[in-house]
Amino acid sequence: MNNDMLIRVTRYYRALNRLRSIGLEKVFAHNLADAAGVSAAVVRKDFSQLEIHGQKRGGYEITDLIDRLGTILGKGDEQHVIVVGCGRIGKALMHYAGFEPDGIKIVAGFDNDPIVYSDASQPIPVYPMSRLDEVISALKVNVAIITVPENSATDTYAQLLASGITGIMNFSPVTLKPQRTKDGIIPVVHNINIGLELEQIFYELKFPKS
Amino acid sequence: MNNDMLIRVTRYYRALNRLRSIGLEKVFAHNLADAAGVSAAVVRKDFSQLEIHGQKRGGYEITDLIDRLGTILGKGDEQHVIVVGCGRIGKALMHYAGFEPDGIKIVAGFDNDPIVYSDASQPIPVYPMSRLDEVISALKVNVAIITVPENSATDTYAQLLASGITGIMNFSPVTLKPQRTKDGIIPVVHNINIGLELEQIFYELKFPKS
């Protein structure tokens, strides 16, 4: 499965969970197409490649599809994540409820500021950075979201890799590269650069593709 | 210029502004390569395609490069953006200082909740949604960040397009499609789906690419 197809299948999976949560039992290719932003023909082609076939009278059973796609996507237990850097963006992510339908749960936050990690009003526990190693192994988590300021992003990244983190979503404007660690692991790194995205939007508006 | 190259050139441009702000005057291909997460050979190839040539003894003048790339990227005045939906993520973006080096400025927020739009402590003015049309034309802004809850994303999107917004960065988990408006404009839409990104990271960790 290539990357584009993976994104589409993940979108189908999310849409199916949402449709089931509002009581639907059956779904048609064009429903999933709408949810994933593609055409119904693409949905049918993807399903045919995954050897998923609809019913005689058209449509698919939602629960059946969720099971099939879940297996393909390697879904199972809840997926745990930590947030490193509990400034405004980090805190917003810790409070964000939108991960739950996808089985993703933020289980801990980390920050250098005693005011932040002593604040009991956070929805999840926040620890000082000095306890990173210990808490990561205790929680057996391997994915982290980096929301530290630009000037500490590189150090934080090195520290996370040394603590056994292998998957990173980076919100700092520094581009982090997936270099092989000394244990021979190549981490999975997604850089989400909000400023860069905005600049691209301005560029595309100024110079529309023909 | 294709999309990948555009992303790289935007990254070079950002890196150059940061290097200049810390007092550097000259830069080498490998400095920009590090900042953009590519090899120095790619930087040289990009510059050769853009007909930008280094100096005899190697390296480039930073101010000169900023001017050249700025022209290519269509930079000029400050670029203004509005934030629609001032919950935690919207507020975090309104307070985010990281846009400034890129010449991007958030000039207004919008929210339905009177407690939010009457709160004078926000760093930028927040208006009720009912004033969207009026404020957008007064501020002459055409790019918006959508940070509303999932169930109002589609309506907000339609409202923004009707108010003349043509560029959208969407943080809601709903995938918004760039459909042609009744004025014949195809908007530029970037969907940033944080849950989806996390799911992809988990998937890539479970099924590494060979």
Coordinates of C-alpha atoms in Angstrom, one line a residue:
Chain A
M1 CA 0.0 0.0 0.0
N2 CA 1.6 3.3 -1.0
N3 CA 1.4 6.5 1.1
D4 CA -1.6 8.1 -0.7
M5 CA -3.6 4.9 -0.4
L6 CA -2.7 4.6 3.3
I7 CA -4.0 8.2 3.8
R8 CA -7.2 7.3 2.0
V9 CA -7.7 4.0 3.9
T10 CA -7.1 5.8 7.2
R11 CA -9.7 8.4 6.2
Y12 CA -12.3 5.6 5.3
Y13 CA -11.6 4.0 8.7
R14 CA -12.2 7.3 10.5
A15 CA -15.3 8.1 8.6
L16 CA -16.7 4.6 9.2
N17 CA -16.2 4.9 13.0
R18 CA -18.0 8.3 12.9
L19 CA -20.9 6.9 10.8
R20 CA -21.3 4.0 13.1
S21 CA -21.3 6.3 16.1
I22 CA -24.4 8.1 14.6
G23 CA -26.2 4.8 14.1
L24 CA -25.6 3.9 10.5
E25 CA -25.2 0.3 9.5
K26 CA -24.6 0.4 5.8
V27 CA -22.4 2.6 3.7
F28 CA -21.9 3.2 0.0
A29 CA -18.7 4.0 -1.9
H30 CA -19.9 7.6 -2.5
N31 CA -20.4 8.2 1.3
L32 CA -16.8 7.2 1.9
A33 CA -15.6 9.2 -1.1
D34 CA -17.2 12.3 0.3
A35 CA -15.6 11.7 3.7
A36 CA -12.2 11.1 2.2
G37 CA -12.3 13.8 -0.5
V38 CA -11.9 11.4 -3.4
S39 CA -14.3 10.1 -6.1
A40 CA -16.4 6.9 -5.6
A41 CA -14.4 5.3 -8.3
V42 CA -11.2 5.6 -6.2
V43 CA -12.9 4.1 -3.2
R44 CA -14.0 1.1 -5.3
K45 CA -10.6 0.7 -6.8
D46 CA -9.0 0.8 -3.3
F47 CA -11.4 -1.8 -2.0
S48 CA -10.9 -4.0 -5.0
Q49 CA -7.1 -3.9 -4.5
L50 CA -7.7 -4.8 -0.8
E51 CA -10.1 -7.6 -1.9
I52 CA -13.0 -6.1 -0.1
H53 CA -16.3 -6.7 -2.0
G54 CA -19.6 -5.0 -1.5
Q55 CA -23.0 -6.7 -1.2
K56 CA -25.1 -7.8 -4.1
R57 CA -27.6 -4.9 -3.7
G58 CA -24.8 -2.4 -3.3
G59 CA -23.1 -0.9 -0.2
Y60 CA -21.0 -2.4 2.6
E61 CA -21.8 -3.4 6.2
I62 CA -20.1 -0.7 8.3
T63 CA -19.0 -3.0 11.2
D64 CA -17.6 -5.5 8.7
L65 CA -15.7 -2.8 6.9
I66 CA -14.3 -1.4 10.2
D67 CA -13.0 -4.9 11.1
R68 CA -11.4 -5.4 7.7
L69 CA -9.8 -2.0 7.5
G70 CA -8.8 -2.1 11.1
T71 CA -6.8 -5.3 10.5
I72 CA -5.2 -3.8 7.4
L73 CA -4.2 -0.7 9.4
G74 CA -2.9 -2.8 12.3
K75 CA -5.4 -1.4 14.8
G76 CA -5.9 -3.0 18.1
D77 CA -5.2 -1.6 21.5
E78 CA -5.4 2.1 22.3
Q79 CA -2.4 3.9 20.9
H80 CA -0.5 6.0 23.5
V81 CA 1.3 9.3 22.9
I82 CA 3.2 11.8 25.0
V83 CA 3.3 15.6 24.5
V84 CA 6.7 17.2 25.1
G85 CA 6.5 21.0 25.7
C86 CA 3.3 22.1 27.4
G87 CA 3.0 25.6 26.2
R88 CA -0.3 26.8 24.5
I89 CA -0.1 24.4 21.6
G90 CA 0.9 21.4 23.8
K91 CA -1.9 22.1 26.3
A92 CA -4.4 22.5 23.5
L93 CA -3.4 19.0 22.2
M94 CA -3.7 17.6 25.8
H95 CA -7.2 18.9 26.0
Y96 CA -8.2 17.9 22.4
A97 CA -11.0 15.3 22.4
G98 CA -10.8 14.6 18.7
F99 CA -8.2 11.8 19.1
E100 CA -10.5 9.5 21.0
P101 CA -12.6 8.2 18.1
D102 CA -9.3 7.1 16.5
G103 CA -8.2 5.1 19.6
I104 CA -5.4 7.6 20.3
K105 CA -4.7 8.8 23.8
I106 CA -2.3 11.3 25.2
V107 CA -1.0 9.8 28.4
A108 CA 1.5 12.3 29.7
G109 CA 3.0 15.7 29.2
F110 CA 6.5 17.0 29.8
D111 CA 7.8 20.5 30.5
N112 CA 10.8 22.2 32.0
D113 CA 8.7 24.9 33.9
P114 CA 7.8 23.9 37.5
I115 CA 4.7 26.1 37.3
V116 CA 3.5 23.9 34.4
Y117 CA 4.4 20.5 35.8
S118 CA 3.1 21.4 39.3
D119 CA -0.3 22.5 38.0
A120 CA -2.7 19.8 39.0
S121 CA -5.5 21.3 36.8
Q122 CA -4.2 19.6 33.6
P123 CA -6.3 16.8 32.2
I124 CA -3.3 14.4 32.2
P125 CA -0.2 14.3 34.3
V126 CA 2.7 16.6 33.4
Y127 CA 6.2 15.7 34.4
P128 CA 9.5 17.6 34.5
M129 CA 11.8 16.8 31.5
S130 CA 14.3 15.2 33.9
R131 CA 11.8 12.3 34.3
L132 CA 11.5 11.7 30.5
D133 CA 13.4 8.4 30.5
E134 CA 11.8 6.9 33.5
V135 CA 8.2 7.8 32.5
I136 CA 8.6 6.7 28.9
S137 CA 9.8 3.2 30.0
A138 CA 7.1 3.0 32.7
L139 CA 4.3 3.9 30.3
K140 CA 5.8 1.8 27.4
V141 CA 5.1 4.6 25.0
N142 CA 7.0 5.0 21.7
V143 CA 5.3 8.0 20.0
A144 CA 5.8 11.7 21.0
I145 CA 4.5 15.0 19.9
I146 CA 7.1 17.8 20.0
T147 CA 5.6 21.2 20.9
V148 CA 8.7 22.8 22.4
P149 CA 10.0 26.2 21.3
E150 CA 12.2 26.3 18.1
N151 CA 15.5 26.7 20.0
S152 CA 15.1 23.5 22.0
A153 CA 13.6 21.3 19.3
T154 CA 16.8 19.6 18.2
D155 CA 17.9 18.8 21.8
T156 CA 14.5 17.5 22.7
Y157 CA 14.5 15.3 19.6
A158 CA 17.9 13.7 20.5
Q159 CA 16.6 13.2 24.1
L160 CA 13.5 11.4 22.9
L161 CA 15.3 9.1 20.6
A162 CA 17.7 8.3 23.4
S163 CA 14.7 7.4 25.6
G164 CA 13.4 4.9 23.1
I165 CA 10.8 7.0 21.3
T166 CA 10.6 5.9 17.6
G167 CA 7.7 7.9 16.3
I168 CA 7.6 11.7 16.3
M169 CA 5.1 14.4 15.3
N170 CA 7.0 17.7 15.3
F171 CA 5.2 21.0 15.6
S172 CA 8.3 23.1 16.0
P173 CA 9.4 25.0 12.9
V174 CA 12.7 23.1 12.9
T175 CA 12.7 20.3 10.4
L176 CA 13.8 17.1 12.2
K177 CA 15.4 14.4 10.1
P178 CA 14.8 10.7 10.7
Q179 CA 18.4 9.7 11.2
R180 CA 19.4 6.2 12.3
T181 CA 19.9 6.0 16.0
K182 CA 22.8 4.2 17.7
D183 CA 20.5 1.2 18.2
G184 CA 20.1 1.0 14.4
I185 CA 16.5 2.3 14.4
I186 CA 15.3 4.8 11.8
P187 CA 12.6 6.8 13.6
V188 CA 9.3 7.8 11.8
V189 CA 9.2 11.6 11.8
H190 CA 6.3 13.8 10.6
N191 CA 7.2 17.5 10.6
I192 CA 4.1 19.8 10.7
N193 CA 5.2 23.3 10.0
I194 CA 2.2 25.6 10.4
G195 CA 4.1 28.7 9.1
L196 CA 5.3 26.8 6.1
E197 CA 1.8 25.6 5.3
L198 CA 0.5 29.1 5.4
E199 CA 3.3 30.4 3.2
Q200 CA 2.5 27.7 0.7
I201 CA -1.1 28.7 0.7
F202 CA -0.1 32.3 0.0
Y203 CA 2.3 31.2 -2.8
E204 CA -0.4 29.0 -4.4
L205 CA -2.9 31.9 -4.3
K206 CA -0.3 34.2 -5.9
F207 CA 0.8 31.8 -8.6
P208 CA -2.1 29.5 -9.3
K209 CA -1.3 26.2 -11.0
S210 CA -2.6 26.2 -14.5
Chain B
M1 CA 8.4 24.9 -9.8
N2 CA 6.9 21.7 -8.6
N3 CA 5.4 21.3 -5.1
D4 CA 8.5 19.6 -3.5
M5 CA 10.8 22.3 -4.8
L6 CA 8.4 25.0 -3.6
I7 CA 8.6 23.5 -0.1
R8 CA 12.4 23.4 -0.2
V9 CA 12.7 27.0 -1.5
T10 CA 10.3 28.1 1.2
R11 CA 12.4 26.3 3.8
Y12 CA 15.6 27.9 2.4
Y13 CA 13.9 31.3 2.6
R14 CA 12.9 30.8 6.2
A15 CA 16.3 29.5 7.2
L16 CA 18.0 32.5 5.6
N17 CA 15.8 34.9 7.5
R18 CA 16.7 33.2 10.7
L19 CA 20.4 33.1 9.9
R20 CA 20.3 36.8 9.1
S21 CA 18.6 37.6 12.3
I22 CA 21.5 36.0 14.3
G23 CA 24.0 38.1 12.4
L24 CA 25.3 35.9 9.7
E25 CA 26.2 37.4 6.3
K26 CA 27.2 34.4 4.2
V27 CA 25.8 30.9 3.9
F28 CA 26.9 27.7 2.2
A29 CA 24.8 25.1 0.4
H30 CA 25.3 22.6 3.2
N31 CA 23.9 25.1 5.8
L32 CA 20.7 25.4 3.8
A33 CA 20.7 21.7 3.2
D34 CA 20.7 21.1 7.0
A35 CA 17.9 23.6 7.6
A36 CA 15.7 22.1 4.8
G37 CA 16.5 18.5 5.5
V38 CA 18.0 17.7 2.1
S39 CA 21.5 17.2 0.8
A40 CA 23.8 20.0 -0.3
A41 CA 23.6 18.6 -3.9
V42 CA 19.8 19.2 -3.9
V43 CA 20.3 22.8 -2.8
R44 CA 22.9 23.4 -5.6
K45 CA 20.6 21.8 -8.1
D46 CA 17.6 24.0 -7.0
F47 CA 19.7 27.1 -7.2
S48 CA 21.1 26.2 -10.6
Q49 CA 17.5 25.7 -11.8
L50 CA 16.6 29.1 -10.4
E51 CA 19.7 30.6 -12.0
I52 CA 21.2 31.6 -8.7
H53 CA 25.0 31.3 -8.6
G54 CA 27.4 31.3 -5.7
Q55 CA 30.5 33.4 -5.3
K56 CA 33.9 32.4 -6.6
R57 CA 35.2 31.4 -3.2
G58 CA 32.0 29.5 -2.4
G59 CA 28.9 30.5 -0.5
Y60 CA 26.2 33.0 -1.1
E61 CA 25.4 36.5 0.4
I62 CA 22.4 36.0 2.7
T63 CA 20.7 39.3 1.9
D64 CA 21.2 38.8 -1.8
L65 CA 19.7 35.3 -1.6
I66 CA 16.8 36.5 0.5
D67 CA 15.9 39.1 -2.1
R68 CA 16.2 36.6 -5.0
L69 CA 14.1 33.9 -3.3
G70 CA 11.7 36.5 -1.9
T71 CA 11.0 37.6 -5.5
I72 CA 10.6 34.0 -6.6
L73 CA 8.2 33.3 -3.8
G74 CA 6.2 36.4 -4.4
K75 CA 7.0 37.9 -1.0
G76 CA 6.2 41.5 -0.4
D77 CA 4.0 43.0 2.2
E78 CA 3.0 41.3 5.4
Q79 CA 0.6 38.4 4.8
H80 CA -2.6 38.6 6.9
V81 CA -4.7 35.7 8.2
I82 CA -7.8 35.3 10.3
V83 CA -8.5 32.5 12.8
V84 CA -12.0 31.1 12.8
G85 CA -12.9 29.2 16.0
C86 CA -11.1 30.5 19.1
G87 CA -11.0 27.4 21.3
R88 CA -7.7 26.2 22.7
I89 CA -6.1 25.5 19.4
G90 CA -7.3 28.8 17.8
K91 CA -6.1 30.7 20.8
A92 CA -2.7 29.0 20.8
L93 CA -2.3 30.1 17.1
M94 CA -3.3 33.6 18.0
H95 CA -0.6 33.7 20.6
Y96 CA 2.0 31.9 18.4
A97 CA 5.0 34.2 17.8
G98 CA 6.6 31.9 15.2
F99 CA 4.8 33.3 12.2
E100 CA 6.4 36.8 12.5
P101 CA 9.8 35.9 10.9
D102 CA 7.9 34.7 7.9
G103 CA 5.9 37.9 7.5
I104 CA 2.7 36.3 8.5
K105 CA 0.3 38.0 10.9
I106 CA -3.0 36.9 12.4
V107 CA -5.1 40.0 12.3
A108 CA -8.5 38.8 13.7
G109 CA -10.2 35.9 15.4
F110 CA -13.9 34.8 15.1
D111 CA -16.0 32.9 17.5
N112 CA -19.7 32.3 18.3
D113 CA -19.2 32.4 22.1
P114 CA -19.9 35.9 23.6
I115 CA -17.5 35.0 26.5
V116 CA -14.7 34.6 23.9
Y117 CA -15.4 37.6 21.7
S118 CA -16.0 39.9 24.7
D119 CA -12.7 38.9 26.3
A120 CA -10.4 41.9 25.9
S121 CA -7.3 40.0 27.1
Q122 CA -6.8 38.4 23.6
P123 CA -3.7 39.5 21.8
I124 CA -5.8 40.4 18.7
P125 CA -9.4 41.4 18.3
V126 CA -12.0 38.6 18.3
Y127 CA -15.3 39.2 16.6
P128 CA -18.6 37.3 16.6
M129 CA -19.2 35.0 13.6
S130 CA -22.0 37.3 12.5
R131 CA -19.5 40.0 11.6
L132 CA -17.4 37.7 9.4
D133 CA -18.4 39.3 6.1
E134 CA -17.9 42.8 7.2
V135 CA -14.6 42.3 9.0
I136 CA -13.1 40.2 6.1
S137 CA -13.9 43.0 3.6
A138 CA -12.7 45.7 5.9
L139 CA -9.3 43.9 6.6
K140 CA -9.0 42.8 2.9
V141 CA -7.9 39.4 4.1
N142 CA -8.2 36.3 2.0
V143 CA -6.6 33.5 4.0
A144 CA -8.3 31.8 7.0
I145 CA -7.3 29.2 9.6
I146 CA -10.3 26.9 10.5
T147 CA -10.1 25.7 14.1
V148 CA -13.8 25.2 14.8
P149 CA -15.2 21.9 16.1
E150 CA -15.7 19.0 13.7
N151 CA -19.5 19.5 13.4
S152 CA -19.3 23.1 12.3
A153 CA -16.4 22.8 9.9
T154 CA -18.4 22.3 6.7
D155 CA -20.7 25.3 7.5
T156 CA -17.8 27.5 8.4
Y157 CA -16.0 26.6 5.2
A158 CA -19.0 27.5 3.1
Q159 CA -19.4 30.8 5.0
L160 CA -15.7 31.7 4.5
L161 CA -15.9 31.0 0.8
A162 CA -19.0 33.1 0.5
S163 CA -17.2 36.0 2.3
G164 CA -14.4 36.0 -0.2
I165 CA -11.8 33.8 1.5
T166 CA -9.8 31.9 -1.1
G167 CA -7.0 30.2 1.0
I168 CA -7.8 27.9 3.9
M169 CA -5.7 26.0 6.5
N170 CA -8.1 23.5 8.1
F171 CA -7.3 22.0 11.5
S172 CA -10.7 20.3 11.9
P173 CA -10.7 16.6 11.3
V174 CA -13.2 17.0 8.4
T175 CA -11.5 16.9 5.0
L176 CA -12.6 20.1 3.2
K177 CA -12.5 19.9 -0.6
P178 CA -11.4 22.8 -2.9
Q179 CA -14.6 23.0 -4.9
R180 CA -15.1 25.8 -7.4
T181 CA -17.2 28.7 -5.9
K182 CA -20.1 30.4 -7.6
D183 CA -17.6 33.1 -8.6
G184 CA -15.6 30.5 -10.5
I185 CA -12.7 30.5 -8.0
I186 CA -11.1 27.3 -6.9
P187 CA -9.9 27.9 -3.3
V188 CA -6.5 26.6 -2.0
V189 CA -7.2 24.3 0.9
H190 CA -4.6 22.6 3.2
N191 CA -6.2 20.1 5.5
I192 CA -4.0 19.4 8.6
N193 CA -5.4 16.4 10.3
I194 CA -3.5 15.8 13.5
G195 CA -5.3 12.6 14.4
L196 CA -4.6 11.3 10.9
E197 CA -0.9 12.2 11.1
L198 CA -0.6 10.3 14.4
E199 CA -2.4 7.3 12.9
Q200 CA 0.0 7.2 10.0
I201 CA 3.0 7.3 12.4
F202 CA 1.6 4.3 14.3
Y203 CA 1.0 2.6 11.0
E204 CA 4.5 3.2 9.7
L205 CA 6.0 2.0 13.0
K206 CA 3.9 -1.2 12.7
F207 CA 4.6 -1.8 9.1
P208 CA 8.0 -0.3 8.3
K209 CA 8.8 0.4 4.7
S210 CA 11.3 -2.0 3.4

